[in-house]
CSV table of C-alpha atoms in Angstrom, one decimal:
chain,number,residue,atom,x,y,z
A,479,UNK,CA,-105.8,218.0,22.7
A,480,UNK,CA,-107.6,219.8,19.8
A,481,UNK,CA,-107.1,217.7,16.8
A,482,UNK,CA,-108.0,219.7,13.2
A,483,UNK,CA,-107.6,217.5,10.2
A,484,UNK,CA,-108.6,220.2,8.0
A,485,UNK,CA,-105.9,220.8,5.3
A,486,UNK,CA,-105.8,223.3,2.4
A,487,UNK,CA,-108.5,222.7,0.4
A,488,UNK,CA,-107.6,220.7,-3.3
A,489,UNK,CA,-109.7,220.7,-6.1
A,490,UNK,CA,-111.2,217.2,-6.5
A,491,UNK,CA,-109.5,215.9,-9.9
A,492,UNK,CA,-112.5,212.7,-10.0
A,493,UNK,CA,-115.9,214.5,-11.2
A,494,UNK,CA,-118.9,213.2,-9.1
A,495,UNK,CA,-121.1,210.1,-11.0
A,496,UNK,CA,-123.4,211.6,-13.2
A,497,UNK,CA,-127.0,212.4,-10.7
A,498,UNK,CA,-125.0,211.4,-7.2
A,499,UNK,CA,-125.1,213.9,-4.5
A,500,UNK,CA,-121.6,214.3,-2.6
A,501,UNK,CA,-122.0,213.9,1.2
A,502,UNK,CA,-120.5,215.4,3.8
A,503,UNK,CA,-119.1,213.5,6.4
A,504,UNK,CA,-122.0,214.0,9.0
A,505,UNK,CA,-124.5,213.4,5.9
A,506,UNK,CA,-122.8,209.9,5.4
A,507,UNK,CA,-123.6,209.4,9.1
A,508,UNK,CA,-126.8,209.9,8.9
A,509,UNK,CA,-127.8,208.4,5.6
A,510,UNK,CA,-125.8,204.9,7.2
A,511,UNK,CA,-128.0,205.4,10.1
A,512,UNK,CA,-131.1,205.6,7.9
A,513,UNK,CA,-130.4,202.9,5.5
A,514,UNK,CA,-127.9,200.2,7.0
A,515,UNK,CA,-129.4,196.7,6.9
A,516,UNK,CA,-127.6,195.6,9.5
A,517,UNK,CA,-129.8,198.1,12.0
A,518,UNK,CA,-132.6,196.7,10.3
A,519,UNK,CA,-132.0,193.7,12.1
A,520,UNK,CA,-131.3,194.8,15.0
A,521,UNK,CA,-134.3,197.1,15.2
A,522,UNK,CA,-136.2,194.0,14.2
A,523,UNK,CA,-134.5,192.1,17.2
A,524,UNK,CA,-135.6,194.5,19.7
A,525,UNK,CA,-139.1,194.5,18.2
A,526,UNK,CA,-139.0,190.8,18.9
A,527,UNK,CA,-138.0,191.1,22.5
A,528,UNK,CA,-140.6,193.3,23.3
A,529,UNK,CA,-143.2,191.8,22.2
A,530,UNK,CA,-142.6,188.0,23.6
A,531,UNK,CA,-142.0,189.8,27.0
A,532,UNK,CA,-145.5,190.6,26.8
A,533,UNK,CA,-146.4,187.4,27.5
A,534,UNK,CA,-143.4,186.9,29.9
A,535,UNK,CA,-144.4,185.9,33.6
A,536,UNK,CA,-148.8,185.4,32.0
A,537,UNK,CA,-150.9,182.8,33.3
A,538,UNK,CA,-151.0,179.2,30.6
A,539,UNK,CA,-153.8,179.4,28.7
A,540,UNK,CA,-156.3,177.2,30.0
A,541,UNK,CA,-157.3,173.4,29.0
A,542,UNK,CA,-160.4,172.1,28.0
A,543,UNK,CA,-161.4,168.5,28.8
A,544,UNK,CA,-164.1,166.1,27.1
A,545,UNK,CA,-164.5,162.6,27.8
A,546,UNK,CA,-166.8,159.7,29.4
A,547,UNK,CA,-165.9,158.3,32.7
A,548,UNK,CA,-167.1,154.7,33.8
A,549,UNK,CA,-168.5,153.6,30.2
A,550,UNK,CA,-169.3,149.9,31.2
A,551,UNK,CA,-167.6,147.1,29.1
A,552,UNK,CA,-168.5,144.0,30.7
A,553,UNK,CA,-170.7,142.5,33.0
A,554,UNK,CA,-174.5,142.8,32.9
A,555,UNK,CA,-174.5,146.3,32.0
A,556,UNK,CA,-171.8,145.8,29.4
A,557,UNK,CA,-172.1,148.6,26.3
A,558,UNK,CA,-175.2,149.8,28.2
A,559,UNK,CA,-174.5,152.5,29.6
A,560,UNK,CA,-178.2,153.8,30.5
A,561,UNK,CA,-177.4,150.7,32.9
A,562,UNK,CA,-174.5,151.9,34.8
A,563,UNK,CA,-175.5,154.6,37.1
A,564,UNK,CA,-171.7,155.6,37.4
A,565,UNK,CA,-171.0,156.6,33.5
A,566,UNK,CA,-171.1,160.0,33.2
A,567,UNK,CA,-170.5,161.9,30.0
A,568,UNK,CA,-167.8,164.8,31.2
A,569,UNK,CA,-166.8,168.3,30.0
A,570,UNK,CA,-164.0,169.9,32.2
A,571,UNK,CA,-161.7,173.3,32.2
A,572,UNK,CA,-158.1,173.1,34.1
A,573,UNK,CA,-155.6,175.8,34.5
A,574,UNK,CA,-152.3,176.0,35.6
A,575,UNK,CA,-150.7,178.4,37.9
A,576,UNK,CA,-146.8,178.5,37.8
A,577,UNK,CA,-145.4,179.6,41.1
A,578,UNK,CA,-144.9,183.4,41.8
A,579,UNK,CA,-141.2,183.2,41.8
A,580,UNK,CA,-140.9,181.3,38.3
A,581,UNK,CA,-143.6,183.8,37.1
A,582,UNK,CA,-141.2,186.9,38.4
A,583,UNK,CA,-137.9,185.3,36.8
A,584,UNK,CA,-139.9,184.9,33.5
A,585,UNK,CA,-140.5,188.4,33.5
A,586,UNK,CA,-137.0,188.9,34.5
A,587,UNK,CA,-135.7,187.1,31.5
A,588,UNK,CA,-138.0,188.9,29.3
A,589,UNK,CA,-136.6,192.2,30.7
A,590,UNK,CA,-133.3,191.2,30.3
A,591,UNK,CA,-133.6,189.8,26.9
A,592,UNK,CA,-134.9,193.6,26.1
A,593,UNK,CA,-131.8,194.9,27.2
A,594,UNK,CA,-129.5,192.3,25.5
A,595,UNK,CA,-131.3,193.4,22.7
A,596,UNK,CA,-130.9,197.2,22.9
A,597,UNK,CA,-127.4,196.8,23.4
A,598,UNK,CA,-127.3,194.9,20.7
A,599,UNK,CA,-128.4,197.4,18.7
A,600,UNK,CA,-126.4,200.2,20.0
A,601,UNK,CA,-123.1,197.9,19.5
A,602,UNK,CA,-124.4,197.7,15.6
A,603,UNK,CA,-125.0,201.2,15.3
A,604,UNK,CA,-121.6,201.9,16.7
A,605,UNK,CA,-120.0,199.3,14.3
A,606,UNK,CA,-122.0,201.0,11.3
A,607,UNK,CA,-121.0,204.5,12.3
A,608,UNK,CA,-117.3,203.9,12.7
A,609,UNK,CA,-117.1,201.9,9.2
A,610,UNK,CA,-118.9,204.8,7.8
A,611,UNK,CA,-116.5,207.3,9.1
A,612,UNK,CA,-113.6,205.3,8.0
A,613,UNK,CA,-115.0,204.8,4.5
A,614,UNK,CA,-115.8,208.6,4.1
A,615,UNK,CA,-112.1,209.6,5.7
A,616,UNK,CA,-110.6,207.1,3.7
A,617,UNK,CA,-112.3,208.2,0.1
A,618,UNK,CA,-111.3,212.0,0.7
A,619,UNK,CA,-107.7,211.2,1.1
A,620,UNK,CA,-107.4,208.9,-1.5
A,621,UNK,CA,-109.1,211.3,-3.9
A,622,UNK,CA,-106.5,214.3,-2.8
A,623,UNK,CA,-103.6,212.2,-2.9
A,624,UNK,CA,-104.9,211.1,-6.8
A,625,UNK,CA,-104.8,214.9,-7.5
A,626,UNK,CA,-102.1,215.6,-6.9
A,627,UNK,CA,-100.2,212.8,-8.6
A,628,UNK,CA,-102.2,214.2,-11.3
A,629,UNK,CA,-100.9,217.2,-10.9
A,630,UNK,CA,-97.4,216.4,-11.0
A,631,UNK,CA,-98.2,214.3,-14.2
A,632,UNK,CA,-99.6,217.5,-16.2
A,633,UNK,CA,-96.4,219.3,-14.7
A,634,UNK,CA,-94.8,216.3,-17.1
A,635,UNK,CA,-96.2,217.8,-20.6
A,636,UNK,CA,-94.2,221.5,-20.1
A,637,UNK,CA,-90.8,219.2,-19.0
A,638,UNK,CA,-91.1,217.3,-22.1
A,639,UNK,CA,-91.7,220.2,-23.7
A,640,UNK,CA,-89.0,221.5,-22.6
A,641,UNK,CA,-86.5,218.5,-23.3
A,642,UNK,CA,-87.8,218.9,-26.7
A,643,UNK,CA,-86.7,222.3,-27.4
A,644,UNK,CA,-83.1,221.9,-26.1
A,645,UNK,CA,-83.0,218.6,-28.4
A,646,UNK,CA,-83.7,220.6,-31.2
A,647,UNK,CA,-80.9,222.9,-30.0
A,648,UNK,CA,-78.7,220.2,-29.3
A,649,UNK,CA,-77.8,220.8,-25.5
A,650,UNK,CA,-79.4,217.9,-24.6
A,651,UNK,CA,-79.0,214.1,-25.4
A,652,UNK,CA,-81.3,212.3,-27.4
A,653,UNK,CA,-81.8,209.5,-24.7
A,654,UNK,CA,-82.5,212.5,-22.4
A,655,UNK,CA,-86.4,212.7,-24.6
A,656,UNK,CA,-87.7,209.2,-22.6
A,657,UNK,CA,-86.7,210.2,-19.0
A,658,UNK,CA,-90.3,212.3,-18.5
A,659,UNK,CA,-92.0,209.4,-20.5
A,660,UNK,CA,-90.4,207.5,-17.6
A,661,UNK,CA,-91.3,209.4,-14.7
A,662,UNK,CA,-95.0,209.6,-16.5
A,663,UNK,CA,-94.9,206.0,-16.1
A,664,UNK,CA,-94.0,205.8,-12.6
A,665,UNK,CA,-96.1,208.2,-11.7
A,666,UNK,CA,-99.3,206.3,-13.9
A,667,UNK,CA,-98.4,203.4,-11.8
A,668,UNK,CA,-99.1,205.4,-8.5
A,669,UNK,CA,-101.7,206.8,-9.9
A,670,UNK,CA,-103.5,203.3,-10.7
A,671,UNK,CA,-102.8,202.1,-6.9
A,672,UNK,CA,-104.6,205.0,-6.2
A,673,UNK,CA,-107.6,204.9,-8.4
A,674,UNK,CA,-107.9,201.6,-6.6
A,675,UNK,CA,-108.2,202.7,-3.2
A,676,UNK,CA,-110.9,205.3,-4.2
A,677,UNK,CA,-113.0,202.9,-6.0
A,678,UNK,CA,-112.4,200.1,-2.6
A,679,UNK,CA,-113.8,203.2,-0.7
A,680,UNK,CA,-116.5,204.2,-3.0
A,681,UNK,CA,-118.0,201.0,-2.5
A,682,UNK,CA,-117.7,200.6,1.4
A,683,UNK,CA,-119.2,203.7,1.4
A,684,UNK,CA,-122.0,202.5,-1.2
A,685,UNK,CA,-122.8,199.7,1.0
A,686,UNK,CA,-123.2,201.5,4.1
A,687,UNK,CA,-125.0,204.3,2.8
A,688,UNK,CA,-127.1,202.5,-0.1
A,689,UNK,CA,-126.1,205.0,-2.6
A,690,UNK,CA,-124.2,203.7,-5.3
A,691,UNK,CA,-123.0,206.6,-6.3
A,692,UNK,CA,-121.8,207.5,-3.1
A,693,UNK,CA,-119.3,210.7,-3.0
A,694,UNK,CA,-117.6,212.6,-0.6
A,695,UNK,CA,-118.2,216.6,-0.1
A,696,UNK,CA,-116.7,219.5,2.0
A,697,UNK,CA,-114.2,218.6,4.4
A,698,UNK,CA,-113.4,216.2,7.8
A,699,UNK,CA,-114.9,217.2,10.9
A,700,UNK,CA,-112.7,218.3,13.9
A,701,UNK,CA,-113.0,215.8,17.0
A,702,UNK,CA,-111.1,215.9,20.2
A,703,UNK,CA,-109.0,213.5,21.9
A,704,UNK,CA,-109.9,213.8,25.2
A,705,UNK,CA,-108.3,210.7,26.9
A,706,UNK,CA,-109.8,211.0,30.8
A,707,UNK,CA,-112.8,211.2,29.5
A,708,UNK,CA,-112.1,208.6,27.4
A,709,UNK,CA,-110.6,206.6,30.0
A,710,UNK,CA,-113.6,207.1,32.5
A,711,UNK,CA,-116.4,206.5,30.4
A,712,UNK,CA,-114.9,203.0,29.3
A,713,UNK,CA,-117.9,201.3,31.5
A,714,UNK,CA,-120.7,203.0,29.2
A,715,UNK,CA,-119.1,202.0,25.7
A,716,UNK,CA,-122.1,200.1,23.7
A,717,UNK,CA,-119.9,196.2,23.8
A,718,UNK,CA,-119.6,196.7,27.8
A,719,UNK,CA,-123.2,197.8,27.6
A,720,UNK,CA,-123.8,194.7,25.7
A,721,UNK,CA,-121.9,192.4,28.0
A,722,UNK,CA,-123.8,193.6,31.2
A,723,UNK,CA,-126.9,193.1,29.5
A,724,UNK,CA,-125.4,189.3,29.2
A,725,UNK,CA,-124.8,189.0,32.9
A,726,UNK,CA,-128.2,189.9,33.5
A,727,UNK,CA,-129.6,187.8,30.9
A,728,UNK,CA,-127.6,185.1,32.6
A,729,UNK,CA,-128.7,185.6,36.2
A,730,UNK,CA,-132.1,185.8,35.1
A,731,UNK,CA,-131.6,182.7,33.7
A,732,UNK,CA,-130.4,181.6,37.5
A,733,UNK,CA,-133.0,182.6,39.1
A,734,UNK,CA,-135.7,181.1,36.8
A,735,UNK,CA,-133.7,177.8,37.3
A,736,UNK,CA,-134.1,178.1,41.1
A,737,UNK,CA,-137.4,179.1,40.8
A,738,UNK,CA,-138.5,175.4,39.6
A,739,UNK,CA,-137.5,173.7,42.7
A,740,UNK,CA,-140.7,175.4,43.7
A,741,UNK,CA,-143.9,174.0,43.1
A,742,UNK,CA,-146.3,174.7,40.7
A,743,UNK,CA,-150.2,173.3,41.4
A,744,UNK,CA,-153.3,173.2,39.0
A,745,UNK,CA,-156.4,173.4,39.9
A,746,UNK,CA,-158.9,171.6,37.9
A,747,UNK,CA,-163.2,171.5,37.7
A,748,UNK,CA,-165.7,169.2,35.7
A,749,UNK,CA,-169.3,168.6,35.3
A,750,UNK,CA,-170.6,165.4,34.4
A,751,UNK,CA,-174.0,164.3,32.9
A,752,UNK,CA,-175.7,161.5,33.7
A,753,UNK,CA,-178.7,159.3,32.9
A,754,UNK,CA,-181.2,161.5,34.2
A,755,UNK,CA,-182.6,158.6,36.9
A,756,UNK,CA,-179.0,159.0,38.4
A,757,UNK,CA,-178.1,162.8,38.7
A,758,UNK,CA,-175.9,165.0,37.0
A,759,UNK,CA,-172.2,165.3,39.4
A,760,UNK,CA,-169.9,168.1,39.7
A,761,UNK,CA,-166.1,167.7,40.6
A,762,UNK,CA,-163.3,170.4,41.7
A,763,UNK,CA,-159.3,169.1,42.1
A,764,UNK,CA,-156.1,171.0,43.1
A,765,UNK,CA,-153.1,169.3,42.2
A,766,UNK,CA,-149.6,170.3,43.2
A,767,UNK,CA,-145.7,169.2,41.8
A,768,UNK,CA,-143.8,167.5,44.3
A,769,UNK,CA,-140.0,168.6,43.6
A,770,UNK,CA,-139.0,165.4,45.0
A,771,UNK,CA,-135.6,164.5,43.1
A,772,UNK,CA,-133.8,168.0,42.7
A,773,UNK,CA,-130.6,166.5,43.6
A,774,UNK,CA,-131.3,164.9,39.6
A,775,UNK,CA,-133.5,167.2,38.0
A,776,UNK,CA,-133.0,170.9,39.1
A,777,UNK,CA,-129.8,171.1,40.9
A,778,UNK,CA,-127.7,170.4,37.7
A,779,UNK,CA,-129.5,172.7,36.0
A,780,UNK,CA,-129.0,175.5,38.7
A,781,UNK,CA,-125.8,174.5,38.5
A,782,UNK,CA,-125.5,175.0,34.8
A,783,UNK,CA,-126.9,178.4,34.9
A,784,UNK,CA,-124.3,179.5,37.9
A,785,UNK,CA,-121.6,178.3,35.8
A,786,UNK,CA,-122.7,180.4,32.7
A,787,UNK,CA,-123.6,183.5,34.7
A,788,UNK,CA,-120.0,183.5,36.1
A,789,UNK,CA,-118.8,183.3,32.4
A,790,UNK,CA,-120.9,185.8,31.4
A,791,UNK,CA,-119.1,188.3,34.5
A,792,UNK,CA,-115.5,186.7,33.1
A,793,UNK,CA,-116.6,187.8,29.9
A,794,UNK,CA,-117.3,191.6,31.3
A,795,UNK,CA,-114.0,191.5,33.1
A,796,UNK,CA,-112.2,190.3,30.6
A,797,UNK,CA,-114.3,192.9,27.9
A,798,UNK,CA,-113.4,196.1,30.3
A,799,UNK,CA,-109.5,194.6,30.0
A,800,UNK,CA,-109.6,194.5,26.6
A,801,UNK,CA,-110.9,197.8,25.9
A,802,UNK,CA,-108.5,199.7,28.3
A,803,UNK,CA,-105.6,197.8,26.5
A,804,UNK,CA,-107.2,198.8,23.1
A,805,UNK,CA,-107.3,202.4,23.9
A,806,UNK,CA,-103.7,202.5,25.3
A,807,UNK,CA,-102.6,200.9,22.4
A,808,UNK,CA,-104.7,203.3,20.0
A,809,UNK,CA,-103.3,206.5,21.8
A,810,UNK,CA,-100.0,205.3,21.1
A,811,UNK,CA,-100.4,204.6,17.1
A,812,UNK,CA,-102.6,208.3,17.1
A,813,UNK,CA,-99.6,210.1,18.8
A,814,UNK,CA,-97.3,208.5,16.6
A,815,UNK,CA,-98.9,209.1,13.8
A,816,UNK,CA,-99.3,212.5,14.9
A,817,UNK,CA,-95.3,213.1,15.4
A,818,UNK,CA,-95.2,211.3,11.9
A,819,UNK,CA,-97.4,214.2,10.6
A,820,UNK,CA,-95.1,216.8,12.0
A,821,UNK,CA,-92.0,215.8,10.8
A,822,UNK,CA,-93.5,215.3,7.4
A,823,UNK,CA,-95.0,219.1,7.2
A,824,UNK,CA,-91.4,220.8,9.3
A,825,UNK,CA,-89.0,218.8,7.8
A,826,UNK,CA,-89.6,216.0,5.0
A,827,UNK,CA,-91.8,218.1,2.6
A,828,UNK,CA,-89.8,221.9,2.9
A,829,UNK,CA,-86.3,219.5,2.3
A,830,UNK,CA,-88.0,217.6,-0.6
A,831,UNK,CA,-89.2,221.2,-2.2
A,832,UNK,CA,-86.1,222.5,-1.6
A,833,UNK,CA,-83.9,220.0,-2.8
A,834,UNK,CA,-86.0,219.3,-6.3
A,835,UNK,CA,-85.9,223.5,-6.6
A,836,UNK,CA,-82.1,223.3,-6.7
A,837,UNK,CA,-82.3,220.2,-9.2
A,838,UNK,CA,-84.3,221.7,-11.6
A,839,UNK,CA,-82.1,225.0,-11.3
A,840,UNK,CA,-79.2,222.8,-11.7
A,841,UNK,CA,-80.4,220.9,-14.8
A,842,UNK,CA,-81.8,224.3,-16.5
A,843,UNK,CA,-78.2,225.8,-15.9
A,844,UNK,CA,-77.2,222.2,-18.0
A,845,UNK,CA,-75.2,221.2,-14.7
A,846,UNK,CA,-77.0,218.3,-13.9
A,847,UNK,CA,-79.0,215.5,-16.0
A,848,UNK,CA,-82.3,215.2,-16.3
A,849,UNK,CA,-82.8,212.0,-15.3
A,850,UNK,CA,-81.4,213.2,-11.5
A,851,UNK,CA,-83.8,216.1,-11.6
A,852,UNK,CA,-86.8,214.2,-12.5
A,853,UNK,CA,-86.0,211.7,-9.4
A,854,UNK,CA,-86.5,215.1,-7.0
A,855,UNK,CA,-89.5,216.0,-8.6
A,856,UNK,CA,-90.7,212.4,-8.2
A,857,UNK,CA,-89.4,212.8,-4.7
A,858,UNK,CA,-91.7,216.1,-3.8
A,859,UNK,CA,-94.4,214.6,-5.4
A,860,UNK,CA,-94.2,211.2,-3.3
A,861,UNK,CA,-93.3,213.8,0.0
A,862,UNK,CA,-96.4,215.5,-0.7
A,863,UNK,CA,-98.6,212.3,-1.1
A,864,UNK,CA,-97.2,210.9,2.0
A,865,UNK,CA,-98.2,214.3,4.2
A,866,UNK,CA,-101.9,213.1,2.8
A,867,UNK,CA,-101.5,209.6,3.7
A,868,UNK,CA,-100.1,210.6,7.1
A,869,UNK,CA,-103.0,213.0,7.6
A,870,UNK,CA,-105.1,210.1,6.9
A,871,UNK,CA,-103.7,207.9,9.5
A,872,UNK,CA,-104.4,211.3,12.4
A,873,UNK,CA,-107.8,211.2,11.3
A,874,UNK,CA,-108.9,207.6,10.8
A,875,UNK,CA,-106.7,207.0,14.2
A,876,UNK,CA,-108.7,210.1,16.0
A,877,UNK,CA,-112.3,208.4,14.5
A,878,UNK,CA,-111.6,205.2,15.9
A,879,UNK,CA,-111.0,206.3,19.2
A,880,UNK,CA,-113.9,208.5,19.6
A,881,UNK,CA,-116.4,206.2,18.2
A,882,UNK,CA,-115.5,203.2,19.7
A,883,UNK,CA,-114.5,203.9,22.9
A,884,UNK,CA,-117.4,206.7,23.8
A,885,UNK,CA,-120.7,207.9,22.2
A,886,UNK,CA,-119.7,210.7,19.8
A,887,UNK,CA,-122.1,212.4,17.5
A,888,UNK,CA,-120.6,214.9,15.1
């Protein structure tokens, strides 16, 4: 379904901040893209991951020994060393070698940490994209809505004008000079509600953007609906994305868990320096862990990281079961929202035009007071404001569903 949000174009009644540039919607994309700081942070984050899995799955540094062996401290020979032919003055390197498989799951990890991190990112950039959209479809409404309330309150003056002259005249009644005062009010009072909402979506538009002048230009884009598209790309939305990357950060986890029940050995060399009568000695060593109490030690922890890798696949489940409900239920507010339009525009509107048309007529030809025919007007105007609002609902409805339940980029 072709869905055009597009309306007749209004005249912006709120003049642009002094030195801000309006944006268009696909301009306020872009500039949130450029200038969010929460994709700062995720950039950063994926920065992060790829540089500690450079040293993912990397041999330990080596360790450097120094010491003296067999330094006598009793005996004949006691302090003497130059006397004991077995004290030897030592300088040794060692270095570890984790086991293949632990080195593997390391770089697993590090792999899937990269991933995590990515999707990360891409669930941020779909958060910061949506809010933008809203803000920017939010602030262009609310702007044409406050025009035309403003409109009908300069239609006021020439109706007060008007009661004024047939005052003078005497066909009308003197209490009959505060009913446009009245309406004015009224209408002031919408008109304040509404000043409101443009300056609540000036500034979440501000923020995302970092311009605090931040205005809206041209008009809203024209996106489709396409639900089985929608419906079978649910599986590469960015938060399913992001809970994959979880599973596999989890089952890396697993299998660096089972990976230390394996051992890891050492192997370790020295040369020692004696008393020259004695010889100068040299000594090599291998040493290897002995996994001996798993049953305590890396069971439970194998066990730990099953348990959390089959939350982390509840999680996707339950993830995939909350986004198809989410779009059902979206789908349903946008097509009511739609029919809402459509009665508005065919039916609510034309009656409302009509009806203050023969009000007016009537009050002009002194059959009915002024009071009842200001209500109509007020009644158009409110008709009219409400087609805007409705329009508003279409569209924000119709952005929500494309950018969060598939990648869309206007």
């Amino acid at each position: 379904m072709r869905i055009l949000f597009l309306a007749p174009a209004l005249a912006t009644a709120l003049p642009c901040a002094a030195g801000a540039e309006p944006l268009t919607f696909e301009a306020a994309l872009e500039r949130a893209a450029n200038a969010a700081p929460a994709l700062k942070v995720s950039e950063a984050s994926v920065r992060a991951s790829h540089a500690r899995a450079i040293a993912a799955g990397q041999l330990p540094d080596p360790t450097l020994s120094v010491g003296i062996d067999n330094f006598p401290i009793s005996g004949p020979p006691a302090f003497r060393p130059r006397d004991e032919s077995m004290t030897t003055a030592r300088i040794g390197v060692e270095q570890a070698f984790p086991n293949p498989a632990k080195r593997r799951a390391e770089q697993t990890r590090a792999r899937a940490a990269i991933g995590a991190a990515e999707a990360g990112q891409a669930v941020t950039a779909q958060d910061v994209r949506l809010e933008t959209a809203l803000a920017w479809i939010d602030l262009y409404y609310a702007k044409r809505r406050l025009a035309q309330l403003r409109r009908l309150d300069a239609s006021l003056g020439d109706l007060q004008a008007t009661v004024t002259a047939r005052l003078a005249s005497g066909s009308a009644r003197p209490s009959q000079a505060y009913e446009p005062e009245q309406l004015r009010a009224a209408v002031n009072d919408r008109q304040a509600q509404l000043e409101a909402e443009v300056a609540k979506a000036q500034a979440r538009l501000a923020r995302l953007t970092g311009d605090p002048d931040a205005d809206v230009s041209s008009d809203p884009p024209l996106l489709t609906v396409e639900r089985e598209r929608l419906r079978g790309g649910i599986g590469a939305t960015p938060r399913l994305t992001a809970l994959d990357a979880d599973v596999a950060a989890a089952e890396a986890e697993t299998d660096l868990a089972r990976a230390a029940k394996r051992p890891d050995w050492r192997v370790s060399t020295s040369y020692g320096r004696r008393d020259p009568a004695y010889g100068d000695m040299v000594s090599v060593g291998v040493s290897i862990d002995l996994p001996l109490f798993s049953r305590k030690r890396q069971d439970p922890l194998i066990a730990a990281r099953e348990a959390e890798a089959d939350r982390a696949r509840f999680s996707r489940t339950s993830g995939e079961r909350d986004l198809n409900a989410g779009l059902t239920s979206d789908l349903a507010d946008y097509d009511m929202h739609r029919r809402q339009l459509d009665n508005a525009r065919a039916t609510l509107v034309p009656l409302a035009k009509r009806r203050a048309e023969l009000d007016m007529a009537s009050y002009a030809a002194g059959k009915l007071d002024l009071g009842s025919a200001l209500l109509s007007s007020l009644a158009l105007a409110e008709a009219e404001v409400d087609v805007l609002a409705r329009e508003a609902d279409v569209a924000r409805d119709a952005v929500r569903i494309n950018y969060t339940y598939m990648e869309v980029r206007p």
